XYZ file of C-alpha atoms in Angstrom:
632
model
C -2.433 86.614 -157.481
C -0.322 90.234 -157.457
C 0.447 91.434 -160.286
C 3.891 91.755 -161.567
C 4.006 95.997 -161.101
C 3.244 95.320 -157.628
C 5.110 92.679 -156.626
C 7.982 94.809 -157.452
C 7.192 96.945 -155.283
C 6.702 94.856 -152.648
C 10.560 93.422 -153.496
C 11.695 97.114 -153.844
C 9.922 98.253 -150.327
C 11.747 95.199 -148.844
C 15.044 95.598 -150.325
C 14.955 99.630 -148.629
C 13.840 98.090 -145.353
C 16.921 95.525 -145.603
C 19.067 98.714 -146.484
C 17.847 100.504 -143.648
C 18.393 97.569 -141.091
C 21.752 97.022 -142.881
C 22.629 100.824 -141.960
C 21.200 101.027 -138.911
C 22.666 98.229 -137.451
C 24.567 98.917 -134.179
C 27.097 96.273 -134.981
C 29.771 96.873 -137.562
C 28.643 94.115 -140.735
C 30.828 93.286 -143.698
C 30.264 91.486 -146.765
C 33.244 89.856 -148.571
C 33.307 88.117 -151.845
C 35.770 85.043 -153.037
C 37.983 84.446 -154.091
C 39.990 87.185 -152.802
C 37.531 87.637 -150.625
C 37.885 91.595 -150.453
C 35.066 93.817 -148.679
C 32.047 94.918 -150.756
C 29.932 95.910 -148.672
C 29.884 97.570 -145.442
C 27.287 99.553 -142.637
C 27.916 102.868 -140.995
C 29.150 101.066 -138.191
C 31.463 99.617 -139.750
C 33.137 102.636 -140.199
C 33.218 103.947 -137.107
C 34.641 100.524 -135.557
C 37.590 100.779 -137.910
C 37.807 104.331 -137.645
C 37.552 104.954 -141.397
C 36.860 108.566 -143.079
C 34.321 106.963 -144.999
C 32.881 103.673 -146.502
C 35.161 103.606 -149.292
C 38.209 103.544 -147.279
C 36.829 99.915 -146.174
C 35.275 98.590 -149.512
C 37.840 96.273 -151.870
C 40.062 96.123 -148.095
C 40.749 92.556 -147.672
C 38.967 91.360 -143.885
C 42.907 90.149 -143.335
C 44.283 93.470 -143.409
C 42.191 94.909 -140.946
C 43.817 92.199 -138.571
C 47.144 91.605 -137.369
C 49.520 89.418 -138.367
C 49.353 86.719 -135.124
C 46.319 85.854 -133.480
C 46.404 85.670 -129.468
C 47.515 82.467 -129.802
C 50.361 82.993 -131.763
C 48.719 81.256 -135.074
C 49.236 83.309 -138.059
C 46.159 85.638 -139.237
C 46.304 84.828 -142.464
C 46.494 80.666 -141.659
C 43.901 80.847 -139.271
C 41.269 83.071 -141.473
C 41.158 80.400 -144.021
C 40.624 77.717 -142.265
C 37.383 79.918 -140.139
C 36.426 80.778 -143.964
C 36.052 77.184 -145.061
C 34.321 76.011 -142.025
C 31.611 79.293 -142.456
C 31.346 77.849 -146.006
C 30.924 74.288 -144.914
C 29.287 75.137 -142.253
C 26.626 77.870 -143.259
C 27.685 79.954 -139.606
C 30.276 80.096 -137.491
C 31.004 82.079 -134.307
C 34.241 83.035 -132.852
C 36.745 85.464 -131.405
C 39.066 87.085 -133.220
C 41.627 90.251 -132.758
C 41.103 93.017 -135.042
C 42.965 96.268 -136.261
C 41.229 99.594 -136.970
C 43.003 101.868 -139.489
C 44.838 103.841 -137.247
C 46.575 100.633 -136.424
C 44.816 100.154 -132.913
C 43.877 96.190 -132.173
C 40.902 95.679 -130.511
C 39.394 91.936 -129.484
C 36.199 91.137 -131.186
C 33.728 88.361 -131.322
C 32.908 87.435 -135.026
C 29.427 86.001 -136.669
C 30.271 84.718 -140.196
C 27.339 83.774 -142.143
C 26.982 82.020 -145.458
C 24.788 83.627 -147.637
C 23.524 83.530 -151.529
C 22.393 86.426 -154.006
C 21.568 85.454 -157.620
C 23.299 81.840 -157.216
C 26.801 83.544 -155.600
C 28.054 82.837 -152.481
C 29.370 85.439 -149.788
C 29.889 85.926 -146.543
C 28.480 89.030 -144.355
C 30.781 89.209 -141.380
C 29.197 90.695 -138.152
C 31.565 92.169 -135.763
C 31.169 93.101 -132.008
C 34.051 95.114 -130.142
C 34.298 93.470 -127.196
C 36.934 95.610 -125.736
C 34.584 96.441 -122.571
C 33.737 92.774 -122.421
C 37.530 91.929 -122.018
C 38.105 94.599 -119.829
C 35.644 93.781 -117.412
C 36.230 89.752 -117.446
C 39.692 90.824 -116.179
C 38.110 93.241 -113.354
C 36.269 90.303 -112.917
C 39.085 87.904 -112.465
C 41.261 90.537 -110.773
C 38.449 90.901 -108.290
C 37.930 86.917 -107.985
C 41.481 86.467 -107.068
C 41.520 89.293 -104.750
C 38.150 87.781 -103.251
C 40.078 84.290 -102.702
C 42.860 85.890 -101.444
C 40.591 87.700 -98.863
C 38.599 84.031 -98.288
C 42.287 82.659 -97.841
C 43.667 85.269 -95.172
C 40.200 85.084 -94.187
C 40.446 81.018 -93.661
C 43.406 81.313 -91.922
C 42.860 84.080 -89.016
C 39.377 81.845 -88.695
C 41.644 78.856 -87.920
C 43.787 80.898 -85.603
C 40.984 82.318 -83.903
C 39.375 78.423 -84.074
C 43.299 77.079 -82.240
C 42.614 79.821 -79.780
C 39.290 78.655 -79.003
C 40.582 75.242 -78.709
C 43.788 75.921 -75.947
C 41.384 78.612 -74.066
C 37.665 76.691 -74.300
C 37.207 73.106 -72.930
C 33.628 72.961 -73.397
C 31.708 70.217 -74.136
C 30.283 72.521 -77.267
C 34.074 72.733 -78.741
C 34.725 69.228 -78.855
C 30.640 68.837 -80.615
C 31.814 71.005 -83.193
C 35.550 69.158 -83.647
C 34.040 66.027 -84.178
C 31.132 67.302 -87.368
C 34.116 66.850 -89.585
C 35.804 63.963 -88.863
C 35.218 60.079 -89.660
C 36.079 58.864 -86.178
C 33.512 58.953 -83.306
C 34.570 61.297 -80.138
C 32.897 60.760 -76.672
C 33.050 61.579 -73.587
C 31.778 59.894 -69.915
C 32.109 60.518 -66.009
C 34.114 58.566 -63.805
C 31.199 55.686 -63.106
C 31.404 54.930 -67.544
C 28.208 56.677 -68.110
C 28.650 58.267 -71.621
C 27.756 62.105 -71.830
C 28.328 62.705 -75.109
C 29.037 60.715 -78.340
C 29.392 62.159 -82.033
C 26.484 62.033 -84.724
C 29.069 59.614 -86.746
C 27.267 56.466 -84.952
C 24.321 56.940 -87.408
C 26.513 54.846 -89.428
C 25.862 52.243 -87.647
C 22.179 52.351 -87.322
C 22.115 54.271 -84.211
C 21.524 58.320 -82.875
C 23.837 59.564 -80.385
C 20.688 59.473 -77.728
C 20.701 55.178 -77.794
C 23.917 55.946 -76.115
C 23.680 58.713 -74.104
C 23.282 58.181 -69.870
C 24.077 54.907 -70.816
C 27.053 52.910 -69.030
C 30.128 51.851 -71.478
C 30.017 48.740 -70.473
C 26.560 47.574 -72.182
C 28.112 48.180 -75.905
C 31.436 45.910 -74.861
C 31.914 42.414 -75.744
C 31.758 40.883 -72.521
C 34.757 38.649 -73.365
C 36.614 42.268 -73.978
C 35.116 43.857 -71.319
C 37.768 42.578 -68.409
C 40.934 43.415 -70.943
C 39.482 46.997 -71.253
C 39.131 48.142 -67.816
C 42.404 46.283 -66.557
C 43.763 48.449 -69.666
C 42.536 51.975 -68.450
C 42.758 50.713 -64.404
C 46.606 49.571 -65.181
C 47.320 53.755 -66.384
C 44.909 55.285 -64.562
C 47.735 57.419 -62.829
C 50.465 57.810 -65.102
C 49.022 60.338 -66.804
C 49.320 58.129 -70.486
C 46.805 57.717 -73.099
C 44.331 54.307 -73.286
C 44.825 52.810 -76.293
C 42.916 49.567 -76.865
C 40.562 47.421 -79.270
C 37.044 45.953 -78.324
C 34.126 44.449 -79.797
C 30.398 45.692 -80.352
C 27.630 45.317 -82.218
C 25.815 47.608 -85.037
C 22.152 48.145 -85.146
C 21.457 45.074 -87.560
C 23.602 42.974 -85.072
C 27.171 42.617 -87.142
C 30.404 42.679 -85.305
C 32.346 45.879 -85.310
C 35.648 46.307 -84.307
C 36.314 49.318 -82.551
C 40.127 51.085 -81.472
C 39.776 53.540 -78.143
C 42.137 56.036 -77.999
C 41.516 58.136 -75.052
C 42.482 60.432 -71.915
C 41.592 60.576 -68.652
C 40.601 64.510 -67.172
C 41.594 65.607 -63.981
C 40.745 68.640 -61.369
C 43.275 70.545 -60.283
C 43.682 68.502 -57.059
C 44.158 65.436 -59.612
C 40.835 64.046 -59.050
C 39.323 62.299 -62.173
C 35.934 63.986 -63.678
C 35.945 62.765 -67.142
C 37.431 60.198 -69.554
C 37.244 61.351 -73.543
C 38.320 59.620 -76.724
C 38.302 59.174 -80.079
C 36.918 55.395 -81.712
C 37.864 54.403 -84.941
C 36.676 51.787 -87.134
C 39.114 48.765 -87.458
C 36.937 46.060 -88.369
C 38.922 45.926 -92.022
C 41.820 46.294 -90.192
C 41.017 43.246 -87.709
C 39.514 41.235 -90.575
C 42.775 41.383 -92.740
C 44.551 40.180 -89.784
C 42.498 37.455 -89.384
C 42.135 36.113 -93.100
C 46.614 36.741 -92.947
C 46.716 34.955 -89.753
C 44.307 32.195 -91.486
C 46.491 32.035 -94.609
C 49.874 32.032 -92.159
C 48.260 29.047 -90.513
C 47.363 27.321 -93.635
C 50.745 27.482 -95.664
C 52.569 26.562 -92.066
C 50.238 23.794 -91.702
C 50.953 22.741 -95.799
C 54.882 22.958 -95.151
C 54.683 20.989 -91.646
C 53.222 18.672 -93.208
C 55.103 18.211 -96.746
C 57.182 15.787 -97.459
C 59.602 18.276 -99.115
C 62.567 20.002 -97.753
C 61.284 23.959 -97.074
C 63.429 26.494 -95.933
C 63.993 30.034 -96.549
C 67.607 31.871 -96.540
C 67.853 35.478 -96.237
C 70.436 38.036 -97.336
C 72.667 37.046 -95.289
C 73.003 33.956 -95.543
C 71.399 32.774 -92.532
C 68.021 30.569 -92.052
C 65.315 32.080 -91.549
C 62.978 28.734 -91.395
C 62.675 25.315 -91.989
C 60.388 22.675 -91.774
C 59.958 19.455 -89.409
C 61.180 17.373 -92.653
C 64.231 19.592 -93.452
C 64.983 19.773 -90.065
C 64.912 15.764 -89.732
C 66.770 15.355 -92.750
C 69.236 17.625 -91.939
C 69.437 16.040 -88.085
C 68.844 18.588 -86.113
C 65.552 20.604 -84.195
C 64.055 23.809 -85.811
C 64.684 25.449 -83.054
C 68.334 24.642 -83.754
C 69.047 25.039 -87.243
C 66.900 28.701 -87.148
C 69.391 31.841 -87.657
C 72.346 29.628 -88.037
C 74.769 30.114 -91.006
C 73.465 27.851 -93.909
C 77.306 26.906 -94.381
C 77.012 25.553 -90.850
C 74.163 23.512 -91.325
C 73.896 21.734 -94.858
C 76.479 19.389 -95.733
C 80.112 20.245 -97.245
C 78.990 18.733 -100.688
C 75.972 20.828 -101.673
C 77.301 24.036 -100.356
C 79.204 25.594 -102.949
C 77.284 25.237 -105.852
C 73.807 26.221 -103.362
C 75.526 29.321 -102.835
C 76.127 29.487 -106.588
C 72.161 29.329 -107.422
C 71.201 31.486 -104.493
C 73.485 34.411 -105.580
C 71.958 34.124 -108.872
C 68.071 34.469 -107.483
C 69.402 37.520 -105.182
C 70.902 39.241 -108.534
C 68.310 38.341 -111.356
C 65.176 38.098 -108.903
C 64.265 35.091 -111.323
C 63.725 31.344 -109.790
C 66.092 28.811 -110.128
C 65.890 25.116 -110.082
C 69.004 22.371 -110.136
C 69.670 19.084 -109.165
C 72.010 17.508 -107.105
C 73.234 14.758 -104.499
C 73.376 14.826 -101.111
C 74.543 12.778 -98.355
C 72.075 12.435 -95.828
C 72.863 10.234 -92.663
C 75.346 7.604 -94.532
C 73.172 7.062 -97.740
C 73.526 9.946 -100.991
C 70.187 11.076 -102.397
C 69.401 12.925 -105.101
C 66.976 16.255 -104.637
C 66.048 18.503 -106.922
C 66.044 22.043 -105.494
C 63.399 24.824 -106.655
C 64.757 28.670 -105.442
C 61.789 31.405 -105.391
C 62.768 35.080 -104.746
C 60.675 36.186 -101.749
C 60.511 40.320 -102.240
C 59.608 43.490 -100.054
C 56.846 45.621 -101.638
C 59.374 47.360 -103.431
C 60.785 44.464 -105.173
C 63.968 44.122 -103.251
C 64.730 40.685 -102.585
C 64.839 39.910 -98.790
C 65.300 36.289 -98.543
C 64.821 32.968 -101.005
C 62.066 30.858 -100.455
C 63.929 27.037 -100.993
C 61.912 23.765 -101.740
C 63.911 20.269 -102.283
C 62.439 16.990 -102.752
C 64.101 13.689 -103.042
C 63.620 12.377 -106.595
C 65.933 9.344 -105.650
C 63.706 7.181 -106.181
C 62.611 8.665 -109.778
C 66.342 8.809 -110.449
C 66.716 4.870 -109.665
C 63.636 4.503 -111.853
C 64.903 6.659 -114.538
C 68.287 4.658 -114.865
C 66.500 1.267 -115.114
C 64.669 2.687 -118.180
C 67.234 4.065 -119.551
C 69.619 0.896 -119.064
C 66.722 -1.409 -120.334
C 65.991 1.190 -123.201
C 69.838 0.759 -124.208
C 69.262 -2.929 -124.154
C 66.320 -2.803 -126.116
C 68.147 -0.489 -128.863
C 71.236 -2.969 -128.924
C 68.657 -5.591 -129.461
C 66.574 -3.401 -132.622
C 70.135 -2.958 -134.008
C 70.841 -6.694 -133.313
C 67.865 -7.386 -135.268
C 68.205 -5.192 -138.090
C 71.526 -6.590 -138.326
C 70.351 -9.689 -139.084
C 67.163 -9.142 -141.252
C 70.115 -7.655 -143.540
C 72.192 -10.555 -143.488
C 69.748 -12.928 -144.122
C 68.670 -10.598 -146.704
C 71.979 -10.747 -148.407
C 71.987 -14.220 -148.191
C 68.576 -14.223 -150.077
C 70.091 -12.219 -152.807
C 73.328 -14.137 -152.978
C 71.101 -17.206 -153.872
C 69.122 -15.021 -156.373
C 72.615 -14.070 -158.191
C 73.653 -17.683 -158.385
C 70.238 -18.823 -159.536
C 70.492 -16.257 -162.294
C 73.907 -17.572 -163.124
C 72.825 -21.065 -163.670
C 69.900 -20.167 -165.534
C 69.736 -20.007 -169.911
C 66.660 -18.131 -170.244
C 67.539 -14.251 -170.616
C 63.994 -13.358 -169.431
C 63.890 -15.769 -166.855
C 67.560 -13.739 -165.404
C 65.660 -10.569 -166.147
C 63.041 -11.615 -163.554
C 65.218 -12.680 -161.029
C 67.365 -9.537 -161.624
C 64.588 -7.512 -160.955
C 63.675 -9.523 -157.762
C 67.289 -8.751 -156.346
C 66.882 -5.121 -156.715
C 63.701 -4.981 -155.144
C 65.000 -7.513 -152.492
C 68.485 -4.986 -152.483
C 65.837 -1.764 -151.896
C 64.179 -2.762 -148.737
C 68.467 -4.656 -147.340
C 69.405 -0.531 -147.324
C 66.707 0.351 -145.466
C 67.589 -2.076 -142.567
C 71.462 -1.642 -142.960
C 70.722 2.263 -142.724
C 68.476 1.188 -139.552
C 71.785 -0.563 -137.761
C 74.003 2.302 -138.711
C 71.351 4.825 -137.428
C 71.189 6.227 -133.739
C 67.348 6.223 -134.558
C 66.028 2.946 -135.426
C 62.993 3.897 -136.096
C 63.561 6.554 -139.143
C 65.732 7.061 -142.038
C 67.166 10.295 -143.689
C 65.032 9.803 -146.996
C 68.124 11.932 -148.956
C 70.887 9.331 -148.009
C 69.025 6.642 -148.667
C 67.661 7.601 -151.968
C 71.017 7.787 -152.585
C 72.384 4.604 -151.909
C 69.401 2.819 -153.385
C 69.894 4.514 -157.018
C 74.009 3.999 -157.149
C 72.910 0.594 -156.297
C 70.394 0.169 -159.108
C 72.696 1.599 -161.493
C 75.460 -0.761 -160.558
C 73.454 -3.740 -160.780
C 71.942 -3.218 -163.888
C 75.588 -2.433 -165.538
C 74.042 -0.138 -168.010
C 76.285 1.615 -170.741
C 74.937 4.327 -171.032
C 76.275 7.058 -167.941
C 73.498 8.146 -166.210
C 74.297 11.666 -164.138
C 71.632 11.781 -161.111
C 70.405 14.935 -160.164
C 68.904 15.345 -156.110
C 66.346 17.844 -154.891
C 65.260 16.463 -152.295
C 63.932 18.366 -148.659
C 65.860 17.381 -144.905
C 63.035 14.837 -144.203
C 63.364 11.646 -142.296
C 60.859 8.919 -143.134
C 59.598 6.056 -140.915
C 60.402 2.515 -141.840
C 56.834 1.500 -143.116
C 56.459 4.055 -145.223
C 59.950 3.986 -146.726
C 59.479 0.304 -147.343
C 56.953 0.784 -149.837
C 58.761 3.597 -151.052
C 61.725 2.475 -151.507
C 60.263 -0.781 -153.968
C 58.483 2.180 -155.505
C 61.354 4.225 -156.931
C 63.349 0.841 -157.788
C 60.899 0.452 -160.055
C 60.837 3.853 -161.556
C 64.174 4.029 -161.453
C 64.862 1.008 -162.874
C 62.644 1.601 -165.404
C 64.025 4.419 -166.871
C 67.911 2.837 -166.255
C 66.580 -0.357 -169.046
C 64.144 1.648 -171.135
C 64.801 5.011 -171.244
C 67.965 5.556 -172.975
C 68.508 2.743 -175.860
C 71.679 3.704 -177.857
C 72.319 7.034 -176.060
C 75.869 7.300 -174.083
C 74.464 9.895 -171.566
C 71.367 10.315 -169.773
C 69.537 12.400 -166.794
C 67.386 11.477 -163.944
C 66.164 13.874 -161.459
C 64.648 12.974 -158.476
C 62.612 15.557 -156.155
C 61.135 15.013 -152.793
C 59.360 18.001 -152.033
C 57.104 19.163 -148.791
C 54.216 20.490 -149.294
C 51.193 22.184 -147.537
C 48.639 19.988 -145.421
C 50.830 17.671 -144.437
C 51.579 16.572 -148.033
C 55.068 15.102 -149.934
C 55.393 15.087 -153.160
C 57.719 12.450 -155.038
C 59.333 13.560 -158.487
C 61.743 11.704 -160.885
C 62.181 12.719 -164.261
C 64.157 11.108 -167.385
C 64.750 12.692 -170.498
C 64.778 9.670 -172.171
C 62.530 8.137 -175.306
C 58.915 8.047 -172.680
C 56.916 5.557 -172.100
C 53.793 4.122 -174.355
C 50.837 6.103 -173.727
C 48.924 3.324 -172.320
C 51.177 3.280 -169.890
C 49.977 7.357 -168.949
C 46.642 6.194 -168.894
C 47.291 4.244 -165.798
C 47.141 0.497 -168.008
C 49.866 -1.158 -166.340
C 50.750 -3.455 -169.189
C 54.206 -4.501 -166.893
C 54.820 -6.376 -163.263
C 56.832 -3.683 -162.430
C 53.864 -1.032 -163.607
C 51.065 -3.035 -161.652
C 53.665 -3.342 -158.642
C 53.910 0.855 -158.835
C 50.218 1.537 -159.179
C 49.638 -0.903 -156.021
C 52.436 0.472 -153.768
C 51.222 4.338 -154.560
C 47.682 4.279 -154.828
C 46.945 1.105 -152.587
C 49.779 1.468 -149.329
C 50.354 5.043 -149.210
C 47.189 6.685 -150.114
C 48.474 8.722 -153.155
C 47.937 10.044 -156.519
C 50.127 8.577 -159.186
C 50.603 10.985 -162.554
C 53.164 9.982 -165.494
C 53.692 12.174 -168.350
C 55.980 12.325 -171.543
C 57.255 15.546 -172.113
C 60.703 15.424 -173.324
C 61.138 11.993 -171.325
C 58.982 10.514 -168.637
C 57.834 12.682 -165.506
C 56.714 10.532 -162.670
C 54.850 12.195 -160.121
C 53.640 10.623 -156.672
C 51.668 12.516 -153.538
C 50.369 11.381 -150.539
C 50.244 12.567 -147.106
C 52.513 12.315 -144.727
C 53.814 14.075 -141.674
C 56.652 13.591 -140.102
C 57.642 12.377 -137.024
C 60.661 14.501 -136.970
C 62.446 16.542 -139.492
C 66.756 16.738 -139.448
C 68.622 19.800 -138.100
């Protein structure tokens, strides 16, 4: 282990040797301390970079006044040195460029090495700087030079190009046209008089093939031979005029797939006009060829779907003329296709339908949105109705050229729909009819109910047959609501409720006034379910109108009829009368009427029945229930 003298010595030695490498250094290094972040330390270098008498004109300088105030970029020195500083920090080193200012006020450009580092638990940060100055100047010689070098590649380019079009109107070599066709996708040949080919470009090694399978080999062996005919009575037909061949054929690539190949091509002649070559250029059109025949495929399917539709097709253009029609439309209309094509649509569809067809089709031609109407026409004596669908057809720029026009004859559907609806009326005069009389012979039910209680002596004996009526009364309103109603199927729960408590109130001739209060949701209710509703709250409601109020001259009901969530209602009526005997809140129906409202909540509509006595009786009923349709 060294002793403590000597490792001293060994930190003292090191310390020099750090000094001297500090000193020695060739690049200008700074340390700076936070928080202001001032120099405290700085090399000999450093001193001649910034031009300084001596160290201390540098030491307790701040690194942001030996810079200007913008950077290059126009970002403030001072902004842009802090955040470098707290990225060194985070960061532990950071490189970058950075524009500096020597004493005498000079800027120079400079690359920067900040480096985090610690003595006796403090942070600093010993800044390295390089004057790149030299660097700079010579990345602009170099750039200078570049450009001057593309220029000269550019002027170069272009007298190579003349010199190349020279070549080309002086030289008609078979070497010039070898080195043409390098560079292009197409394949260029050439072949004598007989069809022998003397030359073909390398581009057939797409196909599987080198230009030698071709070579001294006659045209005609790479022809369809149902082509072959069309071709030469193409190039023997302009053989003399002097014109181009342009024409399509057939062949075959190396794995034996059709390719469809365009000939464009010249004959050359001697000066005495005598033919000694034939040279061209064949491009690929087998995408071409195959697009035309999956179009001509699809052309032949929709004319073969709108021959033979029993619609009405026909399309009208801009202006107003027909552009086609189908054998149906063309039958209906009584005329030929042939005929009715390019006439005036005015001209050809009948007086009735015209005007308001031209009304639609103006529409599609300014909106570029389909349209669809109905309407009747006369067709040979007899009026049919069609219904007419109007589809925009559009160039590929979205102008509307024409509107595509379907009608079919929905007479029959018409006919059909006006029997149902003339039976459906019918059938509603007969519902009403009916609930017409299930109300009369309701009435007539309590009418001998009223005169039974008349005739009796026993005041609980007319109690019971008074309560009878009222229940009897509950379910006459739903039926008279029913005949009144357009829908005899549901009933507005709010006018109902209603009716049925005035009428409770008048038929129990109470003396006390009771004031009603409603809360009660736009809900319509279906006649099952209001039937056992509706003897529910007579019940209640009766209830509270005998027992609630005993020597009081005012009281309060309130009645709510709330939605709620998961298809839930929730029924509400509230008296703030004496309450009721807490057996009764147990759910011990001691009563008729209390066993009838336990049966009609908890066995027909599914719910949960709650009565409390707080300041009165609170009766409280939910079930589910969702509604066939709620009121506007």
């Amino acid at each position: 282990m060294m002793a403590p003298a000597a490792s001293s010595q060994v930190m003292l030695l090191d310390n020099r040797v750090f000094q001297t490498m500090f000193e020695l250094s060739r690049d200008a290094i700074l340390t700076i301390e936070p928080p202001s972040w001032e120099i405290t330390a700085c090399n000999i270098a450093s001193v001649k970079l910034f031009q300084a008498a001596r160290k201390e004109e540098l030491l307790s300088k701040k690194l942001l006044e030996l810079s200007p105030l913008y950077q290059p970029d126009g970002q403030p020195s001072a902004e842009k040195s802090r955040t470098i500083i707290e990225k060194a920090i985070s960061e532990g080193q950071l490189v970058f460029p950075w524009r500096c200012m020597r004493l005498t006020g000079q800027e120079f450009p400079a690359s920067i090495l900040i480096t985090r580092i610690e003595i006796n638990g403090e942070k600093l940060l010993q800044a390295t700087i390089q004057d790149i100055t030299e660097e700079e100047r010579l990345k602009e010689t170099h750039q200078a030079t570049q450009q001057q070098l593309i220029a000269t590649e550019e002027e170069l380019r272009a007298r190579y190009n003349e010199l190349k079009h020279i070549e080309n109107e002086l030289r008609a070599s078979e070497t010039k046209y070898r080195m043409l066709t390098e560079n292009t996708h197409d394949i260029i040949y050439s072949m004598d008089p007989r069809g022998t080919i003397t030359y073909i470009g390398p581009q057939v090694a797409r196909y599987g093939f080198t230009p030698e399978d071709f070579i001294s080999h006659n045209i005609r062996e790479i022809i369809f031979e149902e082509d072959l005919s069309r071709v030469l009575e193409t190039a023997k037909g302009i053989l003399f005029t002097g014109k181009p061949i342009r024409t399509a054929f057939r062949t075959r690539d190396h794995e034996g797939n059709i390719v469809w190949l365009e000939d464009n091509s010249s004959f050359l002649t001697d000066p005495a006009g005598k033919v000694i070559a034939r040279t061209g250029v064949l491009r690929d059109i087998t995408e071409q060829k195959e697009t035309e025949e999956r179009v001509r495929k699809s052309e032949e399917l929709y004319h073969s779907l709108a021959e033979t539709s029993q619609d009405l097709i026909y399309v009208i253009n801009a202006q107003d003329r027909i552009e086609y029609v189908n054998s149906c439309a063309a039958a209906a209309l009584g005329k030929t296709c042939d005929e009715i094509i390019n006439m005036d649509r005015d001209t050809v569809f009948p007086p009735g339908i015209n005007l308001m067809q031209r009304e639609h089709l103006n529409q599609v031609f300014m909106t570029g949105k389909p349209r669809r109407f109905e309407s009747r026409i006369p067709l040979h004596g007899v009026t049919r109705w069609f219904d007419h669908i109007l589809n925009p057809l559009k160039y590929p720029d979205g102008t509307i050229r024409a509107v595509l026009c379907i009608s079919r004859d929905i007479t029959e559907l018409k006919q059909t729909e006006e029997a149902l609806t003339a039976s459906l009326e019918a059938k509603n005069a007969l519902l009403r009819e009916i609930h017409h009389q299930v109300k009369n012979n309701m009435q007539v039910v309590i009418g001998l109910l009223h005169f039974q209680a008349s005739t009796v002596s026993s005041p609980e004996i007319a109690r019971i047959v008074l309560d009878t009526e009222t229940r009897i009364r509950s379910m006459v309103l739903i039926h008279e609501r029913l005949y009144k109603s357009d829908d005899f199927i549901n009933v507005s729960l709010e006018t109902y409720l209603r009716d049925l408590v005035n009428s409770l109130i008048y038929a129990y001739g109470t003396k006390t006034y009771i004031n009603v209060e409603y809360s009660i949701d736009k809900i319509q209710i279906d006649q099952s379910t209001l039937l056992h509703l509706g003897l529910l709250i007579t019940e209640v409601i009766s209830n509270s109108i005998r027992h609630a109020f005993p020597g009081r001259s005012v009281g309060t009901i309130s009645v709510a009829f709330r939605r709620k969530d998961n298809n839930c209602v929730s029924l509400s009526i509230h008296d703030d009368g004496i309450g009721i005997p807490e057996s009764c809140m147990r759910g011990k129906a001691s009563t008729v009427g209390l066993a009838l409202i336990y049966l009609l909540g908890h066995d027909q509509l599914d719910g949960k029945i709650q009565i409390e006595c707080n300041k009165g009786t609170i009766f409280t009923l939910t079930f589910h229930y969702s509604s066939p349709k709620e009121e506007k």
